[in-house]
Amino acid sequence: MNAPAPAVLGASEEAIAKGSKSFAAAARLFGPRMREDAVMLYAWCRHCDDVVDGQELGHGRVSSAASPAERLDGLYEETRNAYRGAPSTHPAFAAFAEVVKRNDIPERYPLQLLEGFRMDVEGRRYESLDDTLIYCYHVAGVVGVMMALIMGARDEVVLDRASDLGLGFQLTNIARDVMEDAAIGRIYLPASFLAEAGVPEARIAAPEHRAAVAGVVARLLDVAEPYYDQALIGMAALPFRAAAAVGAARGVYRAIGVEVRRRGPKAWDSRVSTSTAQKAGFLAGGLAQALATRFKGAPPPRPAHLWTRPQ
C-alpha cells in the first residue's frame, strides 16, 4: 500500500509529541512502518477524545456550538465514512483511514472506543469493579487491541493480553487523575469501593477523605497488577521491536502507579509523571524484557478469573 501523505503523517507526529510524551518515547522502538501506523492511530484516538471533551491535545477548551453528544455523533459518522472509503479533510481521519486499511482493523474496535467516550458524555456511574473495567476496556483496552493488530497479532489470546495492558494503563490513569476527574464530575473509582471506605461520592476531593481515597486508589492499583503481568507474558508473541516498545510503555505507566501508591494521601498535591531519564531507563528495560521473552517457553494460560474483553 502507498505511504501516508507527508501532511497526514506530520500532523500525527505533532499530535503524539504534544499529547503523550510517554507514548512518543515508547514508539521510538518500533520499526518505521509500524511506528507510522501506531502514531497515526494515536492521533485519531487523541482527536476523538479532544472533540468529545471540547479540548485540544488534552488541554484548554475549544469553543463549539454543538453539544458533546452531537460532537460524538459526528465522530461516529466520520468513522463509519472512513470504512466506506469516503475522503476526509481532517488529518486525523485521513490517518485513521490509512491505518485501518493497512492493518485490516475491524470496524467494531474503533466503534467500541467511541462507546467509551459515550459513557463519559452520558455521565455513566460505575458501581462495581466490573463496571469500571468495562469502561477501561472501551477507552484503553480496545486501543491495546488495535495497536496489537498493527504489530501483526491476530491470535485472540494475544489480543486479550493487549487489552490487559490497556486495562492496566487506564486503571493507573484513574488512580493518578482522581481529583482532576472529580472536579469535572467524573468518578471512575467503583462506588462499592468508596462506600466500603466510607467516602461519599460527592466528597471525594474533601481533605478529610484524602487518606481513605488513597486507600481506595491503592486497592485499584492492586487490581491493575495482574493485567500488567499478563501484558508482560503477551510480549512473547510480538515481533522483537514491538515487544520492546510494549515493555517500555508498560514500565512507564506502571511506574506512575507505583509513585501514586508511594505518595499516599499526597499523591494529588502535584501531577505524578516520569522524568526524561526514567523514560530512557524504561526504553532500555523494554529492550531487555523483549530479549528475555525470546528465550522463554510456551506462555501459561491466562487466568480465568480475570475480566476479559467482549469478543
PDB file of N, CA and C in Angstrom, residues 217-289:
ATOM      1  N   VAL A 217      -7.581   3.974  46.091  1.00  0.00           N
ATOM      2  CA  VAL A 217      -6.706   4.012  44.916  1.00  0.00           C
ATOM      3  C   VAL A 217      -5.665   2.892  44.985  1.00  0.00           C
ATOM      4  N   ALA A 218      -5.101   2.653  46.168  1.00  0.00           N
ATOM      5  CA  ALA A 218      -4.140   1.552  46.327  1.00  0.00           C
ATOM      6  C   ALA A 218      -4.808   0.221  45.981  1.00  0.00           C
ATOM      7  N   ARG A 219      -6.051   0.082  46.367  1.00  0.00           N
ATOM      8  CA  ARG A 219      -6.800  -1.146  46.050  1.00  0.00           C
ATOM      9  C   ARG A 219      -6.969  -1.283  44.538  1.00  0.00           C
ATOM     10  N   LEU A 220      -7.257  -0.171  43.861  1.00  0.00           N
ATOM     11  CA  LEU A 220      -7.417  -0.202  42.405  1.00  0.00           C
ATOM     12  C   LEU A 220      -6.090  -0.534  41.727  1.00  0.00           C
ATOM     13  N   LEU A 221      -4.997  -0.017  42.257  1.00  0.00           N
ATOM     14  CA  LEU A 221      -3.681  -0.329  41.690  1.00  0.00           C
ATOM     15  C   LEU A 221      -3.322  -1.795  41.905  1.00  0.00           C
ATOM     16  N   ASP A 222      -3.795  -2.379  42.993  1.00  0.00           N
ATOM     17  CA  ASP A 222      -3.629  -3.823  43.190  1.00  0.00           C
ATOM     18  C   ASP A 222      -4.344  -4.595  42.075  1.00  0.00           C
ATOM     19  N   VAL A 223      -5.518  -4.116  41.710  1.00  0.00           N
ATOM     20  CA  VAL A 223      -6.283  -4.751  40.635  1.00  0.00           C
ATOM     21  C   VAL A 223      -5.505  -4.693  39.319  1.00  0.00           C
ATOM     22  N   ALA A 224      -4.772  -3.590  39.108  1.00  0.00           N
ATOM     23  CA  ALA A 224      -4.049  -3.407  37.844  1.00  0.00           C
ATOM     24  C   ALA A 224      -2.905  -4.402  37.667  1.00  0.00           C
ATOM     25  N   GLU A 225      -2.305  -4.851  38.759  1.00  0.00           N
ATOM     26  CA  GLU A 225      -1.070  -5.647  38.677  1.00  0.00           C
ATOM     27  C   GLU A 225      -1.199  -6.915  37.823  1.00  0.00           C
ATOM     28  N   PRO A 226      -2.212  -7.764  38.027  1.00  0.00           N
ATOM     29  CA  PRO A 226      -2.277  -8.972  37.186  1.00  0.00           C
ATOM     30  C   PRO A 226      -2.467  -8.660  35.704  1.00  0.00           C
ATOM     31  N   TYR A 227      -3.075  -7.520  35.381  1.00  0.00           N
ATOM     32  CA  TYR A 227      -3.220  -7.145  33.976  1.00  0.00           C
ATOM     33  C   TYR A 227      -1.870  -6.718  33.399  1.00  0.00           C
ATOM     34  N   TYR A 228      -1.084  -6.005  34.178  1.00  0.00           N
ATOM     35  CA  TYR A 228       0.283  -5.692  33.749  1.00  0.00           C
ATOM     36  C   TYR A 228       1.098  -6.975  33.581  1.00  0.00           C
ATOM     37  N   ASP A 229       0.901  -7.947  34.470  1.00  0.00           N
ATOM     38  CA  ASP A 229       1.620  -9.224  34.369  1.00  0.00           C
ATOM     39  C   ASP A 229       1.266  -9.950  33.076  1.00  0.00           C
ATOM     40  N   GLN A 230      -0.019  -9.962  32.740  1.00  0.00           N
ATOM     41  CA  GLN A 230      -0.447 -10.636  31.518  1.00  0.00           C
ATOM     42  C   GLN A 230       0.128  -9.952  30.281  1.00  0.00           C
ATOM     43  N   ALA A 231       0.217  -8.633  30.318  1.00  0.00           N
ATOM     44  CA  ALA A 231       0.799  -7.898  29.192  1.00  0.00           C
ATOM     45  C   ALA A 231       2.253  -8.299  28.985  1.00  0.00           C
ATOM     46  N   LEU A 232       2.976  -8.505  30.084  1.00  0.00           N
ATOM     47  CA  LEU A 232       4.379  -8.926  30.003  1.00  0.00           C
ATOM     48  C   LEU A 232       4.483 -10.294  29.335  1.00  0.00           C
ATOM     49  N   ILE A 233       3.574 -11.196  29.690  1.00  0.00           N
ATOM     50  CA  ILE A 233       3.558 -12.526  29.074  1.00  0.00           C
ATOM     51  C   ILE A 233       3.238 -12.425  27.581  1.00  0.00           C
ATOM     52  N   GLY A 234       2.296 -11.550  27.257  1.00  0.00           N
ATOM     53  CA  GLY A 234       1.869 -11.402  25.867  1.00  0.00           C
ATOM     54  C   GLY A 234       2.941 -10.868  24.941  1.00  0.00           C
ATOM     55  N   MET A 235       3.966 -10.216  25.488  1.00  0.00           N
ATOM     56  CA  MET A 235       5.042  -9.662  24.665  1.00  0.00           C
ATOM     57  C   MET A 235       5.761 -10.735  23.863  1.00  0.00           C
ATOM     58  N   ALA A 236       5.770 -11.963  24.367  1.00  0.00           N
ATOM     59  CA  ALA A 236       6.499 -13.044  23.697  1.00  0.00           C
ATOM     60  C   ALA A 236       5.969 -13.317  22.291  1.00  0.00           C
ATOM     61  N   ALA A 237       4.697 -12.985  22.043  1.00  0.00           N
ATOM     62  CA  ALA A 237       4.081 -13.278  20.744  1.00  0.00           C
ATOM     63  C   ALA A 237       4.289 -12.151  19.732  1.00  0.00           C
ATOM     64  N   LEU A 238       4.944 -11.072  20.137  1.00  0.00           N
ATOM     65  CA  LEU A 238       5.106  -9.914  19.264  1.00  0.00           C
ATOM     66  C   LEU A 238       6.492  -9.890  18.632  1.00  0.00           C
ATOM     67  N   PRO A 239       6.638  -9.234  17.481  1.00  0.00           N
ATOM     68  CA  PRO A 239       7.973  -9.016  16.928  1.00  0.00           C
ATOM     69  C   PRO A 239       8.858  -8.295  17.943  1.00  0.00           C
ATOM     70  N   PHE A 240      10.167  -8.508  17.837  1.00  0.00           N
ATOM     71  CA  PHE A 240      11.082  -8.018  18.868  1.00  0.00           C
ATOM     72  C   PHE A 240      10.921  -6.524  19.153  1.00  0.00           C
ATOM     73  N   ARG A 241      10.952  -5.694  18.131  1.00  0.00           N
ATOM     74  CA  ARG A 241      10.897  -4.244  18.364  1.00  0.00           C
ATOM     75  C   ARG A 241       9.538  -3.826  18.924  1.00  0.00           C
ATOM     76  N   ALA A 242       8.480  -4.492  18.480  1.00  0.00           N
ATOM     77  CA  ALA A 242       7.155  -4.214  19.032  1.00  0.00           C
ATOM     78  C   ALA A 242       7.101  -4.598  20.502  1.00  0.00           C
ATOM     79  N   ALA A 243       7.659  -5.767  20.834  1.00  0.00           N
ATOM     80  CA  ALA A 243       7.686  -6.206  22.228  1.00  0.00           C
ATOM     81  C   ALA A 243       8.466  -5.224  23.094  1.00  0.00           C
ATOM     82  N   ALA A 244       9.575  -4.705  22.566  1.00  0.00           N
ATOM     83  CA  ALA A 244      10.378  -3.736  23.322  1.00  0.00           C
ATOM     84  C   ALA A 244       9.586  -2.460  23.590  1.00  0.00           C
ATOM     85  N   ALA A 245       8.843  -1.992  22.594  1.00  0.00           N
ATOM     86  CA  ALA A 245       8.029  -0.785  22.772  1.00  0.00           C
ATOM     87  C   ALA A 245       6.933  -1.020  23.811  1.00  0.00           C
ATOM     88  N   VAL A 246       6.298  -2.182  23.751  1.00  0.00           N
ATOM     89  CA  VAL A 246       5.263  -2.520  24.731  1.00  0.00           C
ATOM     90  C   VAL A 246       5.875  -2.587  26.126  1.00  0.00           C
ATOM     91  N   GLY A 247       7.034  -3.210  26.249  1.00  0.00           N
ATOM     92  CA  GLY A 247       7.694  -3.300  27.551  1.00  0.00           C
ATOM     93  C   GLY A 247       8.039  -1.933  28.109  1.00  0.00           C
ATOM     94  N   ALA A 248       8.490  -1.034  27.239  1.00  0.00           N
ATOM     95  CA  ALA A 248       8.822   0.316  27.692  1.00  0.00           C
ATOM     96  C   ALA A 248       7.583   1.063  28.168  1.00  0.00           C
ATOM     97  N   ALA A 249       6.507   0.998  27.371  1.00  0.00           N
ATOM     98  CA  ALA A 249       5.262   1.676  27.754  1.00  0.00           C
ATOM     99  C   ALA A 249       4.716   1.102  29.054  1.00  0.00           C
ATOM    100  N   ARG A 250       4.765  -0.212  29.186  1.00  0.00           N
ATOM    101  CA  ARG A 250       4.312  -0.857  30.414  1.00  0.00           C
ATOM    102  C   ARG A 250       5.104  -0.338  31.610  1.00  0.00           C
ATOM    103  N   GLY A 251       6.413  -0.235  31.456  1.00  0.00           N
ATOM    104  CA  GLY A 251       7.239   0.240  32.556  1.00  0.00           C
ATOM    105  C   GLY A 251       6.926   1.668  32.960  1.00  0.00           C
ATOM    106  N   VAL A 252       6.721   2.533  31.978  1.00  0.00           N
ATOM    107  CA  VAL A 252       6.430   3.941  32.261  1.00  0.00           C
ATOM    108  C   VAL A 252       5.121   4.084  33.031  1.00  0.00           C
ATOM    109  N   TYR A 253       4.067   3.450  32.526  1.00  0.00           N
ATOM    110  CA  TYR A 253       2.754   3.619  33.165  1.00  0.00           C
ATOM    111  C   TYR A 253       2.695   2.942  34.523  1.00  0.00           C
ATOM    112  N   ARG A 254       3.278   1.765  34.631  1.00  0.00           N
ATOM    113  CA  ARG A 254       3.240   1.080  35.919  1.00  0.00           C
ATOM    114  C   ARG A 254       3.999   1.896  36.966  1.00  0.00           C
ATOM    115  N   ALA A 255       5.095   2.554  36.557  1.00  0.00           N
ATOM    116  CA  ALA A 255       5.869   3.375  37.491  1.00  0.00           C
ATOM    117  C   ALA A 255       5.040   4.540  38.028  1.00  0.00           C
ATOM    118  N   ILE A 256       4.144   5.062  37.203  1.00  0.00           N
ATOM    119  CA  ILE A 256       3.271   6.144  37.668  1.00  0.00           C
ATOM    120  C   ILE A 256       2.386   5.635  38.803  1.00  0.00           C
ATOM    121  N   GLY A 257       1.837   4.442  38.633  1.00  0.00           N
ATOM    122  CA  GLY A 257       1.014   3.864  39.690  1.00  0.00           C
ATOM    123  C   GLY A 257       1.807   3.598  40.957  1.00  0.00           C
ATOM    124  N   VAL A 258       3.028   3.112  40.799  1.00  0.00           N
ATOM    125  CA  VAL A 258       3.889   2.859  41.966  1.00  0.00           C
ATOM    126  C   VAL A 258       4.121   4.150  42.740  1.00  0.00           C
ATOM    127  N   GLU A 259       4.338   5.247  42.024  1.00  0.00           N
ATOM    128  CA  GLU A 259       4.584   6.526  42.686  1.00  0.00           C
ATOM    129  C   GLU A 259       3.316   7.066  43.339  1.00  0.00           C
ATOM    130  N   VAL A 260       2.173   6.901  42.693  1.00  0.00           N
ATOM    131  CA  VAL A 260       0.900   7.312  43.309  1.00  0.00           C
ATOM    132  C   VAL A 260       0.708   6.579  44.625  1.00  0.00           C
ATOM    133  N   ARG A 261       0.962   5.287  44.623  1.00  0.00           N
ATOM    134  CA  ARG A 261       0.816   4.500  45.848  1.00  0.00           C
ATOM    135  C   ARG A 261       1.802   4.979  46.916  1.00  0.00           C
ATOM    136  N   ARG A 262       3.043   5.249  46.516  1.00  0.00           N
ATOM    137  CA  ARG A 262       4.068   5.669  47.475  1.00  0.00           C
ATOM    138  C   ARG A 262       3.697   6.985  48.152  1.00  0.00           C
ATOM    139  N   ARG A 263       3.131   7.907  47.392  1.00  0.00           N
ATOM    140  CA  ARG A 263       2.787   9.224  47.949  1.00  0.00           C
ATOM    141  C   ARG A 263       1.584   9.165  48.873  1.00  0.00           C
ATOM    142  N   GLY A 264       0.737   8.171  48.727  1.00  0.00           N
ATOM    143  CA  GLY A 264      -0.429   8.048  49.596  1.00  0.00           C
ATOM    144  C   GLY A 264      -1.349   9.261  49.485  1.00  0.00           C
ATOM    145  N   PRO A 265      -1.769   9.828  50.598  1.00  0.00           N
ATOM    146  CA  PRO A 265      -2.701  10.968  50.557  1.00  0.00           C
ATOM    147  C   PRO A 265      -2.145  12.203  49.846  1.00  0.00           C
ATOM    148  N   LYS A 266      -0.827  12.259  49.632  1.00  0.00           N
ATOM    149  CA  LYS A 266      -0.216  13.406  48.951  1.00  0.00           C
ATOM    150  C   LYS A 266      -0.084  13.189  47.444  1.00  0.00           C
ATOM    151  N   ALA A 267      -0.660  12.109  46.955  1.00  0.00           N
ATOM    152  CA  ALA A 267      -0.497  11.752  45.543  1.00  0.00           C
ATOM    153  C   ALA A 267      -1.030  12.812  44.591  1.00  0.00           C
ATOM    154  N   TRP A 268      -1.965  13.630  45.059  1.00  0.00           N
ATOM    155  CA  TRP A 268      -2.606  14.590  44.156  1.00  0.00           C
ATOM    156  C   TRP A 268      -2.207  16.026  44.455  1.00  0.00           C
ATOM    157  N   ASP A 269      -1.140  16.202  45.266  1.00  0.00           N
ATOM    158  CA  ASP A 269      -0.631  17.560  45.507  1.00  0.00           C
ATOM    159  C   ASP A 269       0.023  18.111  44.242  1.00  0.00           C
ATOM    160  N   SER A 270       0.601  17.253  43.431  1.00  0.00           N
ATOM    161  CA  SER A 270       1.147  17.618  42.131  1.00  0.00           C
ATOM    162  C   SER A 270       1.011  16.396  41.227  1.00  0.00           C
ATOM    163  N   ARG A 271       0.985  16.625  39.945  1.00  0.00           N
ATOM    164  CA  ARG A 271       0.731  15.537  38.999  1.00  0.00           C
ATOM    165  C   ARG A 271       1.924  14.583  38.953  1.00  0.00           C
ATOM    166  N   VAL A 272       1.647  13.307  39.062  1.00  0.00           N
ATOM    167  CA  VAL A 272       2.693  12.286  39.007  1.00  0.00           C
ATOM    168  C   VAL A 272       3.054  12.018  37.548  1.00  0.00           C
ATOM    169  N   SER A 273       4.334  12.030  37.252  1.00  0.00           N
ATOM    170  CA  SER A 273       4.809  11.718  35.900  1.00  0.00           C
ATOM    171  C   SER A 273       6.202  11.110  36.011  1.00  0.00           C
ATOM    172  N   THR A 274       6.741  10.667  34.891  1.00  0.00           N
ATOM    173  CA  THR A 274       8.100  10.131  34.874  1.00  0.00           C
ATOM    174  C   THR A 274       9.022  11.118  34.174  1.00  0.00           C
ATOM    175  N   SER A 275      10.258  11.176  34.618  1.00  0.00           N
ATOM    176  CA  SER A 275      11.240  12.101  34.047  1.00  0.00           C
ATOM    177  C   SER A 275      11.797  11.548  32.740  1.00  0.00           C
ATOM    178  N   THR A 276      12.505  12.430  32.028  1.00  0.00           N
ATOM    179  CA  THR A 276      13.153  12.002  30.782  1.00  0.00           C
ATOM    180  C   THR A 276      14.147  10.879  31.051  1.00  0.00           C
ATOM    181  N   ALA A 277      14.893  11.003  32.142  1.00  0.00           N
ATOM    182  CA  ALA A 277      15.873   9.969  32.490  1.00  0.00           C
ATOM    183  C   ALA A 277      15.175   8.643  32.804  1.00  0.00           C
ATOM    184  N   GLN A 278      14.063   8.712  33.511  1.00  0.00           N
ATOM    185  CA  GLN A 278      13.317   7.490  33.811  1.00  0.00           C
ATOM    186  C   GLN A 278      12.791   6.845  32.535  1.00  0.00           C
ATOM    187  N   LYS A 279      12.280   7.675  31.627  1.00  0.00           N
ATOM    188  CA  LYS A 279      11.774   7.130  30.357  1.00  0.00           C
ATOM    189  C   LYS A 279      12.901   6.427  29.604  1.00  0.00           C
ATOM    190  N   ALA A 280      14.094   7.008  29.605  1.00  0.00           N
ATOM    191  CA  ALA A 280      15.233   6.370  28.939  1.00  0.00           C
ATOM    192  C   ALA A 280      15.524   5.015  29.577  1.00  0.00           C
ATOM    193  N   GLY A 281      15.424   4.956  30.893  1.00  0.00           N
ATOM    194  CA  GLY A 281      15.638   3.695  31.597  1.00  0.00           C
ATOM    195  C   GLY A 281      14.604   2.656  31.213  1.00  0.00           C
ATOM    196  N   PHE A 282      13.362   3.084  31.037  1.00  0.00           N
ATOM    197  CA  PHE A 282      12.311   2.143  30.654  1.00  0.00           C
ATOM    198  C   PHE A 282      12.462   1.694  29.206  1.00  0.00           C
ATOM    199  N   LEU A 283      13.004   2.549  28.341  1.00  0.00           N
ATOM    200  CA  LEU A 283      13.292   2.122  26.977  1.00  0.00           C
ATOM    201  C   LEU A 283      14.315   0.985  26.988  1.00  0.00           C
ATOM    202  N   ALA A 284      15.365   1.152  27.795  1.00  0.00           N
ATOM    203  CA  ALA A 284      16.373   0.099  27.922  1.00  0.00           C
ATOM    204  C   ALA A 284      15.757  -1.153  28.544  1.00  0.00           C
ATOM    205  N   GLY A 285      14.908  -0.947  29.550  1.00  0.00           N
ATOM    206  CA  GLY A 285      14.244  -2.078  30.181  1.00  0.00           C
ATOM    207  C   GLY A 285      13.332  -2.822  29.228  1.00  0.00           C
ATOM    208  N   GLY A 286      12.645  -2.074  28.349  1.00  0.00           N
ATOM    209  CA  GLY A 286      11.781  -2.712  27.357  1.00  0.00           C
ATOM    210  C   GLY A 286      12.570  -3.602  26.410  1.00  0.00           C
ATOM    211  N   LEU A 287      13.744  -3.142  26.002  1.00  0.00           N
ATOM    212  CA  LEU A 287      14.603  -3.951  25.137  1.00  0.00           C
ATOM    213  C   LEU A 287      15.039  -5.231  25.852  1.00  0.00           C
ATOM    214  N   ALA A 288      15.403  -5.090  27.135  1.00  0.00           N
ATOM    215  CA  ALA A 288      15.838  -6.262  27.908  1.00  0.00           C
ATOM    216  C   ALA A 288      14.694  -7.266  28.090  1.00  0.00           C
ATOM    217  N   GLN A 289      13.505  -6.752  28.370  1.00  0.00           N
ATOM    218  CA  GLN A 289      12.352  -7.637  28.543  1.00  0.00           C
ATOM    219  C   GLN A 289      12.010  -8.353  27.244  1.00  0.00           C
TER     220      GLN A 289
END
